[in-house]
């Protein structure tokens, strides 16, 4: 049996990542997947990226927040987001990111794939069509069927919507592990999933575990970042 740890949308929330690490001991997994958005909204982008850099069995892709941070570092204009408090988080991240960690981000693709036994697995931040598409479990069945049709992946792992789910459409397994570090559903606990593949059979389990939100709050305040994010992490809801 192969065991695959599914992480995504960590958003620089290293205290959440560390809580997951303690809970499941990642070294026992055959692969550790990250669907992107390593950075922005919490204050630990370096610790988060380093955690992945130090591990050999990881497969990671970029998310939209990571791509924006890289744009700033390239000296390009940041058109979106427009809200000042959001922009502050992007600029804070780009100013505080160590060069070895930004180099690691630059090396990552927008999407990836790998094979377990005979099963082909695609990894996307949004969807295989669009890295910025937010695919919610409530999307019409026809959308999942379209995505199932236009590739040979039997498993599609996605992030971006921050909603944990597992759906099967036309024989294709769609999995979103939810956000490890920035939940939107009013439950601030960290979300992740475990994918198990045994003799071609696929099993998925989602988890929600508590982490020390206080550490994130303390660091946001210490760095004088907008109060709205303190509340966001405390209540587990998107506030802007
Ligand atoms: Fe995200």
PDB file of C-alpha atoms and ligand atoms in Angstrom:
ATOM      1  CA  UNK A   1       0.000   0.000   0.000  1.00  0.00           C
ATOM      2  CA  UNK A   2       1.195   3.517  -0.828  1.00  0.00           C
ATOM      3  CA  UNK A   3       0.347   6.358   1.536  1.00  0.00           C
ATOM      4  CA  UNK A   4       0.318   9.933   0.294  1.00  0.00           C
ATOM      5  CA  UNK A   5      -0.010  12.970   2.517  1.00  0.00           C
ATOM      6  CA  UNK A   6      -2.043  15.740   0.872  1.00  0.00           C
ATOM      7  CA  UNK A   7      -1.365  19.299   2.007  1.00  0.00           C
ATOM      8  CA  UNK A   8      -2.227  22.629   0.454  1.00  0.00           C
ATOM      9  CA  UNK A   9      -3.007  26.292   1.005  1.00  0.00           C
ATOM     10  CA  UNK A  10      -0.702  26.468   4.011  1.00  0.00           C
ATOM     11  CA  UNK A  11      -0.393  30.254   3.616  1.00  0.00           C
ATOM     12  CA  UNK A  12       2.781  30.555   5.695  1.00  0.00           C
ATOM     13  CA  UNK A  13       1.029  29.084   8.719  1.00  0.00           C
ATOM     14  CA  UNK A  14       3.962  27.102  10.062  1.00  0.00           C
ATOM     15  CA  UNK A  15       2.390  26.458  13.490  1.00  0.00           C
ATOM     16  CA  UNK A  16      -0.414  24.606  11.627  1.00  0.00           C
ATOM     17  CA  UNK A  17       2.084  22.654   9.503  1.00  0.00           C
ATOM     18  CA  UNK A  18       4.027  21.671  12.635  1.00  0.00           C
ATOM     19  CA  UNK A  19       0.827  20.480  14.324  1.00  0.00           C
ATOM     20  CA  UNK A  20       0.077  18.271  11.303  1.00  0.00           C
ATOM     21  CA  UNK A  21       3.640  16.960  11.389  1.00  0.00           C
ATOM     22  CA  UNK A  22       3.313  15.972  15.051  1.00  0.00           C
ATOM     23  CA  UNK A  23      -0.058  14.339  14.424  1.00  0.00           C
ATOM     24  CA  UNK A  24       0.870  12.127  11.467  1.00  0.00           C
ATOM     25  CA  UNK A  25       4.683  11.859  11.254  1.00  0.00           C
ATOM     26  CA  UNK A  26       5.168  12.727   7.536  1.00  0.00           C
ATOM     27  CA  UNK A  27       8.316  10.615   7.094  1.00  0.00           C
ATOM     28  CA  UNK A  28       6.150   7.487   7.020  1.00  0.00           C
ATOM     29  CA  UNK A  29       4.503   8.611   3.748  1.00  0.00           C
ATOM     30  CA  UNK A  30       5.597   7.602   0.256  1.00  0.00           C
ATOM     31  CA  UNK A  31       4.860  11.088  -1.079  1.00  0.00           C
ATOM     32  CA  UNK A  32       4.072  14.463   0.459  1.00  0.00           C
ATOM     33  CA  UNK A  33       1.981  16.634  -1.837  1.00  0.00           C
ATOM     34  CA  UNK A  34       1.541  20.398  -1.639  1.00  0.00           C
ATOM     35  CA  UNK A  35      -1.098  21.971  -3.895  1.00  0.00           C
ATOM     36  CA  UNK A  36       0.462  25.441  -3.577  1.00  0.00           C
ATOM     37  CA  UNK A  37      -0.034  28.721  -1.719  1.00  0.00           C
ATOM     38  CA  UNK A  38       2.926  28.248   0.577  1.00  0.00           C
ATOM     39  CA  UNK A  39       2.951  31.962   1.279  1.00  0.00           C
ATOM     40  CA  UNK A  40       0.986  35.046   2.407  1.00  0.00           C
ATOM     41  CA  UNK A  41      -1.428  35.811   5.239  1.00  0.00           C
ATOM     42  CA  UNK A  42       0.677  34.345   8.020  1.00  0.00           C
ATOM     43  CA  UNK A  43       4.230  35.301   8.893  1.00  0.00           C
ATOM     44  CA  UNK A  44       6.187  32.085   8.498  1.00  0.00           C
ATOM     45  CA  UNK A  45       6.876  31.755   4.750  1.00  0.00           C
ATOM     46  CA  UNK A  46      10.535  30.865   5.339  1.00  0.00           C
ATOM     47  CA  UNK A  47       9.831  28.132   7.878  1.00  0.00           C
ATOM     48  CA  UNK A  48       7.059  26.726   5.665  1.00  0.00           C
ATOM     49  CA  UNK A  49       9.160  26.608   2.491  1.00  0.00           C
ATOM     50  CA  UNK A  50      12.154  25.253   4.374  1.00  0.00           C
ATOM     51  CA  UNK A  51      10.032  22.393   5.720  1.00  0.00           C
ATOM     52  CA  UNK A  52       9.431  21.281   2.111  1.00  0.00           C
ATOM     53  CA  UNK A  53      12.983  21.994   0.970  1.00  0.00           C
ATOM     54  CA  UNK A  54      14.336  19.676   3.661  1.00  0.00           C
ATOM     55  CA  UNK A  55      12.179  16.719   2.622  1.00  0.00           C
ATOM     56  CA  UNK A  56      12.947  14.439  -0.315  1.00  0.00           C
ATOM     57  CA  UNK A  57       9.554  12.899  -1.009  1.00  0.00           C
ATOM     58  CA  UNK A  58       7.680  16.124  -1.668  1.00  0.00           C
ATOM     59  CA  UNK A  59       5.895  17.137  -4.855  1.00  0.00           C
ATOM     60  CA  UNK A  60       4.858  20.790  -4.775  1.00  0.00           C
ATOM     61  CA  UNK A  61       3.372  23.303  -7.161  1.00  0.00           C
ATOM     62  CA  UNK A  62       2.868  27.053  -7.040  1.00  0.00           C
ATOM     63  CA  UNK A  63      -0.359  28.722  -5.969  1.00  0.00           C
ATOM     64  CA  UNK A  64      -1.647  32.162  -6.897  1.00  0.00           C
ATOM     65  CA  UNK A  65      -0.220  33.786  -3.746  1.00  0.00           C
ATOM     66  CA  UNK A  66       3.223  32.318  -4.489  1.00  0.00           C
ATOM     67  CA  UNK A  67       3.072  33.538  -8.084  1.00  0.00           C
ATOM     68  CA  UNK A  68       2.231  37.052  -6.906  1.00  0.00           C
ATOM     69  CA  UNK A  69       5.100  37.092  -4.416  1.00  0.00           C
ATOM     70  CA  UNK A  70       7.436  36.042  -7.248  1.00  0.00           C
ATOM     71  CA  UNK A  71       6.055  38.863  -9.428  1.00  0.00           C
ATOM     72  CA  UNK A  72       6.922  41.418  -6.745  1.00  0.00           C
ATOM     73  CA  UNK A  73      10.408  39.940  -6.389  1.00  0.00           C
ATOM     74  CA  UNK A  74      10.888  40.280 -10.163  1.00  0.00           C
ATOM     75  CA  UNK A  75      10.074  43.977  -9.822  1.00  0.00           C
ATOM     76  CA  UNK A  76       6.762  43.683 -11.664  1.00  0.00           C
ATOM     77  CA  UNK A  77       3.638  45.632 -10.766  1.00  0.00           C
ATOM     78  CA  UNK A  78       1.064  43.910  -8.593  1.00  0.00           C
ATOM     79  CA  UNK A  79      -2.357  44.673 -10.098  1.00  0.00           C
ATOM     80  CA  UNK A  80      -4.318  42.338  -7.836  1.00  0.00           C
ATOM     81  CA  UNK A  81      -5.258  42.236  -5.023  1.00  0.00           C
ATOM     82  CA  UNK A  82      -6.424  45.835  -4.831  1.00  0.00           C
ATOM     83  CA  UNK A  83      -7.317  45.962  -1.142  1.00  0.00           C
ATOM     84  CA  UNK A  84      -4.606  47.702   0.819  1.00  0.00           C
ATOM     85  CA  UNK A  85      -4.591  45.212   3.712  1.00  0.00           C
ATOM     86  CA  UNK A  86      -4.120  42.315   1.296  1.00  0.00           C
ATOM     87  CA  UNK A  87      -1.331  44.090  -0.571  1.00  0.00           C
ATOM     88  CA  UNK A  88       0.439  44.723   2.738  1.00  0.00           C
ATOM     89  CA  UNK A  89       0.633  40.965   3.314  1.00  0.00           C
ATOM     90  CA  UNK A  90       2.111  40.332  -0.138  1.00  0.00           C
ATOM     91  CA  UNK A  91       4.730  43.054   0.216  1.00  0.00           C
ATOM     92  CA  UNK A  92       5.614  41.954   3.765  1.00  0.00           C
ATOM     93  CA  UNK A  93       6.157  38.398   2.450  1.00  0.00           C
ATOM     94  CA  UNK A  94       8.316  39.452  -0.484  1.00  0.00           C
ATOM     95  CA  UNK A  95      10.455  41.658   1.792  1.00  0.00           C
ATOM     96  CA  UNK A  96      10.958  38.915   4.353  1.00  0.00           C
ATOM     97  CA  UNK A  97      11.486  35.918   2.096  1.00  0.00           C
ATOM     98  CA  UNK A  98      15.071  34.602   2.182  1.00  0.00           C
ATOM     99  CA  UNK A  99      16.696  34.244  -1.239  1.00  0.00           C
ATOM    100  CA  UNK A 100      17.160  30.455  -0.882  1.00  0.00           C
ATOM    101  CA  UNK A 101      13.409  30.160  -0.317  1.00  0.00           C
ATOM    102  CA  UNK A 102      12.410  32.435  -3.173  1.00  0.00           C
ATOM    103  CA  UNK A 103      14.805  30.437  -5.404  1.00  0.00           C
ATOM    104  CA  UNK A 104      12.983  27.262  -4.359  1.00  0.00           C
ATOM    105  CA  UNK A 105       9.596  28.815  -5.199  1.00  0.00           C
ATOM    106  CA  UNK A 106      10.937  29.938  -8.591  1.00  0.00           C
ATOM    107  CA  UNK A 107      11.945  26.354  -9.335  1.00  0.00           C
ATOM    108  CA  UNK A 108       8.409  25.006  -8.886  1.00  0.00           C
ATOM    109  CA  UNK A 109       5.912  24.346 -11.698  1.00  0.00           C
ATOM    110  CA  UNK A 110       2.250  25.436 -11.871  1.00  0.00           C
ATOM    111  CA  UNK A 111       1.116  21.842 -12.123  1.00  0.00           C
ATOM    112  CA  UNK A 112       2.667  18.391 -11.786  1.00  0.00           C
ATOM    113  CA  UNK A 113       1.905  14.717 -12.107  1.00  0.00           C
ATOM    114  CA  UNK A 114       3.179  11.403 -10.836  1.00  0.00           C
ATOM    115  CA  UNK A 115       2.279   7.749 -10.992  1.00  0.00           C
ATOM    116  CA  UNK A 116       1.537   5.254  -8.243  1.00  0.00           C
ATOM    117  CA  UNK A 117       1.394   1.716  -9.629  1.00  0.00           C
ATOM    118  CA  UNK A 118      -0.676   2.233 -12.771  1.00  0.00           C
ATOM    119  CA  UNK A 119      -2.589   5.210 -11.422  1.00  0.00           C
ATOM    120  CA  UNK A 120      -1.780   8.608 -12.910  1.00  0.00           C
ATOM    121  CA  UNK A 121      -2.215  11.486 -10.499  1.00  0.00           C
ATOM    122  CA  UNK A 122      -2.399  15.151 -11.509  1.00  0.00           C
ATOM    123  CA  UNK A 123      -1.707  17.977  -9.129  1.00  0.00           C
ATOM    124  CA  UNK A 124      -3.255  21.426  -9.710  1.00  0.00           C
ATOM    125  CA  UNK A 125      -3.726  24.568  -7.663  1.00  0.00           C
ATOM    126  CA  UNK A 126      -7.061  25.413  -9.317  1.00  0.00           C
ATOM    127  CA  UNK A 127      -7.888  22.870 -12.016  1.00  0.00           C
ATOM    128  CA  UNK A 128      -6.070  21.385 -14.987  1.00  0.00           C
ATOM    129  CA  UNK A 129      -7.699  24.056 -17.174  1.00  0.00           C
ATOM    130  CA  UNK A 130      -6.927  27.083 -15.042  1.00  0.00           C
ATOM    131  CA  UNK A 131      -4.670  27.486 -11.989  1.00  0.00           C
ATOM    132  CA  UNK A 132      -6.991  30.232 -10.725  1.00  0.00           C
ATOM    133  CA  UNK A 133     -10.272  28.318 -11.011  1.00  0.00           C
ATOM    134  CA  UNK A 134     -11.925  27.763  -7.651  1.00  0.00           C
ATOM    135  CA  UNK A 135     -13.564  24.369  -7.916  1.00  0.00           C
ATOM    136  CA  UNK A 136     -16.044  23.878  -5.095  1.00  0.00           C
ATOM    137  CA  UNK A 137     -17.749  20.565  -4.344  1.00  0.00           C
ATOM    138  CA  UNK A 138     -21.041  22.297  -5.194  1.00  0.00           C
ATOM    139  CA  UNK A 139     -19.908  22.899  -8.808  1.00  0.00           C
ATOM    140  CA  UNK A 140     -22.228  21.280 -11.369  1.00  0.00           C
ATOM    141  CA  UNK A 141     -21.586  17.595 -12.022  1.00  0.00           C
ATOM    142  CA  UNK A 142     -20.960  18.549 -15.671  1.00  0.00           C
ATOM    143  CA  UNK A 143     -17.853  20.539 -14.660  1.00  0.00           C
ATOM    144  CA  UNK A 144     -16.354  17.530 -12.890  1.00  0.00           C
ATOM    145  CA  UNK A 145     -17.277  15.345 -15.880  1.00  0.00           C
ATOM    146  CA  UNK A 146     -15.533  17.785 -18.257  1.00  0.00           C
ATOM    147  CA  UNK A 147     -12.387  17.724 -16.135  1.00  0.00           C
ATOM    148  CA  UNK A 148     -12.557  13.938 -15.990  1.00  0.00           C
ATOM    149  CA  UNK A 149     -12.817  13.732 -19.779  1.00  0.00           C
ATOM    150  CA  UNK A 150      -9.986  16.006 -20.816  1.00  0.00           C
ATOM    151  CA  UNK A 151      -7.093  14.155 -19.206  1.00  0.00           C
ATOM    152  CA  UNK A 152      -5.809  10.686 -18.482  1.00  0.00           C
ATOM    153  CA  UNK A 153      -5.445  11.324 -14.754  1.00  0.00           C
ATOM    154  CA  UNK A 154      -7.436   8.949 -12.582  1.00  0.00           C
ATOM    155  CA  UNK A 155      -6.823  11.153  -9.571  1.00  0.00           C
ATOM    156  CA  UNK A 156      -6.878  14.966  -9.647  1.00  0.00           C
ATOM    157  CA  UNK A 157      -5.647  16.705  -6.501  1.00  0.00           C
ATOM    158  CA  UNK A 158      -6.517  20.376  -6.171  1.00  0.00           C
ATOM    159  CA  UNK A 159      -6.356  23.310  -3.769  1.00  0.00           C
ATOM    160  CA  UNK A 160      -7.349  26.981  -4.030  1.00  0.00           C
ATOM    161  CA  UNK A 161     -11.017  26.743  -2.926  1.00  0.00           C
ATOM    162  CA  UNK A 162      -9.887  25.910   0.642  1.00  0.00           C
ATOM    163  CA  UNK A 163     -12.814  23.473   0.857  1.00  0.00           C
ATOM    164  CA  UNK A 164     -11.976  19.862   1.778  1.00  0.00           C
ATOM    165  CA  UNK A 165     -13.778  17.325  -0.407  1.00  0.00           C
ATOM    166  CA  UNK A 166     -13.600  14.028  -2.227  1.00  0.00           C
ATOM    167  CA  UNK A 167     -15.766  13.330  -5.256  1.00  0.00           C
ATOM    168  CA  UNK A 168     -15.765  10.718  -7.971  1.00  0.00           C
ATOM    169  CA  UNK A 169     -17.005  11.667 -11.445  1.00  0.00           C
ATOM    170  CA  UNK A 170     -16.810   9.375 -14.473  1.00  0.00           C
ATOM    171  CA  UNK A 171     -14.279   7.193 -12.664  1.00  0.00           C
ATOM    172  CA  UNK A 172     -11.952  10.101 -11.822  1.00  0.00           C
ATOM    173  CA  UNK A 173     -11.239  10.858  -8.185  1.00  0.00           C
ATOM    174  CA  UNK A 174     -11.198  14.578  -7.290  1.00  0.00           C
ATOM    175  CA  UNK A 175      -9.598  15.464  -3.978  1.00  0.00           C
ATOM    176  CA  UNK A 176      -9.115  18.758  -2.224  1.00  0.00           C
ATOM    177  CA  UNK A 177      -7.372  18.398   1.156  1.00  0.00           C
ATOM    178  CA  UNK A 178      -8.685  21.787   2.318  1.00  0.00           C
ATOM    179  CA  UNK A 179      -6.443  24.502   3.658  1.00  0.00           C
ATOM    180  CA  UNK A 180      -3.791  23.547   6.185  1.00  0.00           C
ATOM    181  CA  UNK A 181      -3.380  27.137   7.290  1.00  0.00           C
ATOM    182  CA  UNK A 182      -6.275  29.402   6.359  1.00  0.00           C
ATOM    183  CA  UNK A 183      -9.731  27.888   6.647  1.00  0.00           C
ATOM    184  CA  UNK A 184     -12.857  29.738   5.511  1.00  0.00           C
ATOM    185  CA  UNK A 185     -15.662  27.632   7.018  1.00  0.00           C
ATOM    186  CA  UNK A 186     -15.669  28.976  10.569  1.00  0.00           C
ATOM    187  CA  UNK A 187     -13.554  26.127  11.907  1.00  0.00           C
ATOM    188  CA  UNK A 188      -9.986  27.411  12.386  1.00  0.00           C
ATOM    189  CA  UNK A 189      -8.427  23.945  12.683  1.00  0.00           C
ATOM    190  CA  UNK A 190      -5.869  22.787  10.107  1.00  0.00           C
ATOM    191  CA  UNK A 191      -7.189  20.643   7.271  1.00  0.00           C
ATOM    192  CA  UNK A 192      -5.339  17.922   5.366  1.00  0.00           C
ATOM    193  CA  UNK A 193      -5.992  14.530   3.788  1.00  0.00           C
ATOM    194  CA  UNK A 194      -4.398  11.135   3.371  1.00  0.00           C
ATOM    195  CA  UNK A 195      -4.651   9.218   0.098  1.00  0.00           C
ATOM    196  CA  UNK A 196      -4.100   5.462   0.234  1.00  0.00           C
ATOM    197  CA  UNK A 197      -3.619   3.362  -2.887  1.00  0.00           C
ATOM    198  CA  UNK A 198      -3.578  -0.395  -2.591  1.00  0.00           C
ATOM    199  CA  UNK A 199      -3.855  -2.830  -5.547  1.00  0.00           C
ATOM    200  CA  UNK A 200      -5.450  -0.083  -7.657  1.00  0.00           C
ATOM    201  CA  UNK A 201      -7.993   0.788  -4.954  1.00  0.00           C
ATOM    202  CA  UNK A 202      -8.197   4.396  -3.823  1.00  0.00           C
ATOM    203  CA  UNK A 203      -9.092   5.551  -0.313  1.00  0.00           C
ATOM    204  CA  UNK A 204      -9.229   9.125   0.982  1.00  0.00           C
ATOM    205  CA  UNK A 205      -9.532  10.386   4.538  1.00  0.00           C
ATOM    206  CA  UNK A 206      -9.790  14.023   5.625  1.00  0.00           C
ATOM    207  CA  UNK A 207      -8.611  15.377   8.964  1.00  0.00           C
ATOM    208  CA  UNK A 208      -9.098  18.576  10.979  1.00  0.00           C
ATOM    209  CA  UNK A 209      -6.710  19.155  13.855  1.00  0.00           C
ATOM    210  CA  UNK A 210      -6.156  22.051  16.259  1.00  0.00           C
ATOM    211  CA  UNK A 211      -2.958  24.090  16.198  1.00  0.00           C
ATOM    212  CA  UNK A 212      -1.695  27.004  18.338  1.00  0.00           C
ATOM    213  CA  UNK A 213      -3.474  29.931  16.623  1.00  0.00           C
ATOM    214  CA  UNK A 214      -1.957  32.121  19.381  1.00  0.00           C
ATOM    215  CA  UNK A 215       1.485  31.772  17.786  1.00  0.00           C
ATOM    216  CA  UNK A 216       0.184  33.164  14.496  1.00  0.00           C
ATOM    217  CA  UNK A 217      -1.654  36.012  16.236  1.00  0.00           C
ATOM    218  CA  UNK A 218       1.409  36.940  18.286  1.00  0.00           C
ATOM    219  CA  UNK A 219       3.604  37.091  15.204  1.00  0.00           C
ATOM    220  CA  UNK A 220       1.075  39.133  13.168  1.00  0.00           C
ATOM    221  CA  UNK A 221       0.928  41.685  15.984  1.00  0.00           C
ATOM    222  CA  UNK A 222       4.715  41.744  16.430  1.00  0.00           C
ATOM    223  CA  UNK A 223       5.088  42.507  12.715  1.00  0.00           C
ATOM    224  CA  UNK A 224       2.323  45.154  12.876  1.00  0.00           C
ATOM    225  CA  UNK A 225       0.280  43.493  10.161  1.00  0.00           C
ATOM    226  CA  UNK A 226      -3.420  44.310   9.625  1.00  0.00           C
ATOM    227  CA  UNK A 227      -5.709  43.268  12.514  1.00  0.00           C
ATOM    228  CA  UNK A 228      -8.204  41.737  10.096  1.00  0.00           C
ATOM    229  CA  UNK A 229      -5.877  38.736   9.707  1.00  0.00           C
ATOM    230  CA  UNK A 230      -5.636  38.175  13.451  1.00  0.00           C
ATOM    231  CA  UNK A 231      -9.395  37.742  13.490  1.00  0.00           C
ATOM    232  CA  UNK A 232      -9.358  35.645  10.300  1.00  0.00           C
ATOM    233  CA  UNK A 233      -7.036  33.060  11.860  1.00  0.00           C
ATOM    234  CA  UNK A 234      -8.917  33.099  15.175  1.00  0.00           C
ATOM    235  CA  UNK A 235     -12.333  32.390  13.697  1.00  0.00           C
ATOM    236  CA  UNK A 236     -11.322  30.484  10.548  1.00  0.00           C
ATOM    237  CA  UNK A 237     -13.245  32.742   8.169  1.00  0.00           C
ATOM    238  CA  UNK A 238     -12.370  34.829   5.139  1.00  0.00           C
ATOM    239  CA  UNK A 239     -13.000  38.428   6.098  1.00  0.00           C
ATOM    240  CA  UNK A 240     -12.184  40.310   2.896  1.00  0.00           C
TER     241      UNK A 240
HETATM  242 FE1  LIG B   1      -5.044  29.574  -1.013  1.00  0.00          FE
END
